[in-house]
Coordinates of C-alpha atoms in Angstrom, one line a residue:
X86 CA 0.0 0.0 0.0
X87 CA 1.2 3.7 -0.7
X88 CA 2.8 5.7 2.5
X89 CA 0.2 8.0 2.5
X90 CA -2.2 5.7 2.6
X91 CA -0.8 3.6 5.8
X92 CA 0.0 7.1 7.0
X93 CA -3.2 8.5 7.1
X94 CA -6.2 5.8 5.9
X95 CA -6.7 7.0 2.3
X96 CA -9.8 5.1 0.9
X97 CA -9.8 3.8 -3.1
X98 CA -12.3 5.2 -5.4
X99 CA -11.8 2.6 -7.9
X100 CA -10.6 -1.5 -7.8
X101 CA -10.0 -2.3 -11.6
X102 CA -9.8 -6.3 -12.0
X103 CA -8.0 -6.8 -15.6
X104 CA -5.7 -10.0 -15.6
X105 CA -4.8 -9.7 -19.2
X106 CA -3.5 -7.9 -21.5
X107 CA -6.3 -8.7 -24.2
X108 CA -9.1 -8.0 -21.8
X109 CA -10.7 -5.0 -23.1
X110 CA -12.2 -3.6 -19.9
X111 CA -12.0 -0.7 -18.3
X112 CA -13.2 2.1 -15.9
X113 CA -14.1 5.0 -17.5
X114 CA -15.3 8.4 -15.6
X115 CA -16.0 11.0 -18.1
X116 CA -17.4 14.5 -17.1
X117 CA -17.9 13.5 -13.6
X118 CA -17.3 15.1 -10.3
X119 CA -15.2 14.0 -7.5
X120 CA -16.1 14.5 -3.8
X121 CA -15.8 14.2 -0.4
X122 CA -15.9 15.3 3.2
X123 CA -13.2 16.4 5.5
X124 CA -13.0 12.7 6.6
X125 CA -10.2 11.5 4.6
X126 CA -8.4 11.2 1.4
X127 CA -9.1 8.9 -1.3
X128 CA -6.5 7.7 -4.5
X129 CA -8.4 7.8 -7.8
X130 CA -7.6 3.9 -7.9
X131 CA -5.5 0.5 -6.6
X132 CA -4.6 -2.6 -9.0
X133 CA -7.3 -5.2 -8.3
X134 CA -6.1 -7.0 -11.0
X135 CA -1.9 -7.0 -12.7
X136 CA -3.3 -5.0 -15.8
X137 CA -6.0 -2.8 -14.4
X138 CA -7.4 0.1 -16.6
X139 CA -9.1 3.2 -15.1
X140 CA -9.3 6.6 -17.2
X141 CA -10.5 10.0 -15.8
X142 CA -11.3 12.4 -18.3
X143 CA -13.0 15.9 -18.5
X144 CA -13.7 15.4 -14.5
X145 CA -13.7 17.6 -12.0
X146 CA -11.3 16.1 -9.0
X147 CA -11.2 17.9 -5.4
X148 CA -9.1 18.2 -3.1
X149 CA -9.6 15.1 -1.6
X150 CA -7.4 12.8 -3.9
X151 CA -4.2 12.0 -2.4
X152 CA -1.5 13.8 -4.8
X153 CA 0.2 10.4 -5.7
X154 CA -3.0 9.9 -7.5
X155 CA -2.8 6.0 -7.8
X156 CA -1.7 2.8 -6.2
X157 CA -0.1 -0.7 -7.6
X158 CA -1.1 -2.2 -4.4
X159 CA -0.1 -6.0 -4.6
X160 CA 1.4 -5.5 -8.1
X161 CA 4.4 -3.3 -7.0
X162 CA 7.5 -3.8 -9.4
X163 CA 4.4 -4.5 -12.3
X164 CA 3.3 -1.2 -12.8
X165 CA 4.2 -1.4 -16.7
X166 CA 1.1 -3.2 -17.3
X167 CA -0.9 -0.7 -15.0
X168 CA -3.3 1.4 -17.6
X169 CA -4.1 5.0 -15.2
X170 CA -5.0 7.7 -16.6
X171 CA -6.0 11.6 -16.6
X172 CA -7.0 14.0 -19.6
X173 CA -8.1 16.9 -18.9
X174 CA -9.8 16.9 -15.2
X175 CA -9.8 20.1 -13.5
X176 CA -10.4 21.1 -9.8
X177 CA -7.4 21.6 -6.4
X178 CA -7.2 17.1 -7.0
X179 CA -6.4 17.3 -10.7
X180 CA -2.3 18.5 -10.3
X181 CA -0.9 15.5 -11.6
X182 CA 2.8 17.1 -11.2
X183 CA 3.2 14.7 -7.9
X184 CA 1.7 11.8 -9.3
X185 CA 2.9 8.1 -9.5
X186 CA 5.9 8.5 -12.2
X187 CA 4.0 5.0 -13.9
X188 CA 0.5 7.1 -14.8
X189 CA 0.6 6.9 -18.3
X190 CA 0.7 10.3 -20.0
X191 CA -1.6 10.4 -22.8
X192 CA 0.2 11.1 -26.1
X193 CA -2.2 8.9 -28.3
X194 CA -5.4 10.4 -28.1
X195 CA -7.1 8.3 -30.7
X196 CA -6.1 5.5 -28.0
X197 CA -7.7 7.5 -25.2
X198 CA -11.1 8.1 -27.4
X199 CA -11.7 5.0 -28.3
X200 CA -12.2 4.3 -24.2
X201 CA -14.1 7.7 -23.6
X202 CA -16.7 7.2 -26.6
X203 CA -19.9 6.1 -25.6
X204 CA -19.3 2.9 -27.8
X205 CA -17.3 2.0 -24.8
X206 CA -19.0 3.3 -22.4
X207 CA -22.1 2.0 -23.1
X208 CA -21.3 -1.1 -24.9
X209 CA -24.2 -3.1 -23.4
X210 CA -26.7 -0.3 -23.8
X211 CA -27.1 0.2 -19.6
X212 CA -26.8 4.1 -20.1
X213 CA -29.7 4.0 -22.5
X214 CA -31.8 1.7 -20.1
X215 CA -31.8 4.2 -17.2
X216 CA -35.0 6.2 -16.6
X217 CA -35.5 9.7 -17.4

């Protein structure tokens, strides 16, 4: 677990399971808004799985993510086949100059759009089912 963490009880927003390579999931947040009280700090994910995938993009982050941003948790030492992400989030949680050093940096932005598209997101037509 990060030092902050142990240091001061940051909770996880997200718990991506992806054990392959080939799996296509993913989290996805897109134009969302993240939270809290003055009860803690939380990192915008942990490794649930060696190749977990989570993208932020277009969010607003607060002050409550813990500036590292992200944690390997039992995949230390793997974090090349970690997928985390930011693209343009905003808000005092968004700095990402003291994040992890393996957050991926998106250069490939048709990469990054073929996650944030609702084709993605809504693959299985959920969104769509919601009530108004």
């Amino acid at each position: 677990m990060g030092s902050y963490a142990a240091q001061y009880k940051a909770g996880y927003i997200t718990a991506q399971a992806r054990n392959s390579s080939t799996d296509p999931s993913a989290f996805v947040f897109k134009s969302c808004s993240i939270t809290g009280t003055n009860y803690g700090k939380a990192y915008l994910g942990r490794a649930y799985g060696a190749y977990s995938r989570v993208i932020f993009a277009d969010s607003t982050l607060s002050d409550i993510i813990v500036p590292d941003g992200w944690d390997a948790w039992s995949y230390i030492h793997e974090e090349e086949n970690i997928e985390y992400m930011e693209s343009g989030c905003s808000g005092a949680g968004a700095d990402t100059s003291k994040r992890v050093s393996w957050e991926k940096k998106v250069t490939d932005h048709a990469y990054l759009n073929d996650f944030v598209d609702i084709s993605f997101i809504d693959k299985e037509g959920w969104i769509s089912k919601l009530p108004n």
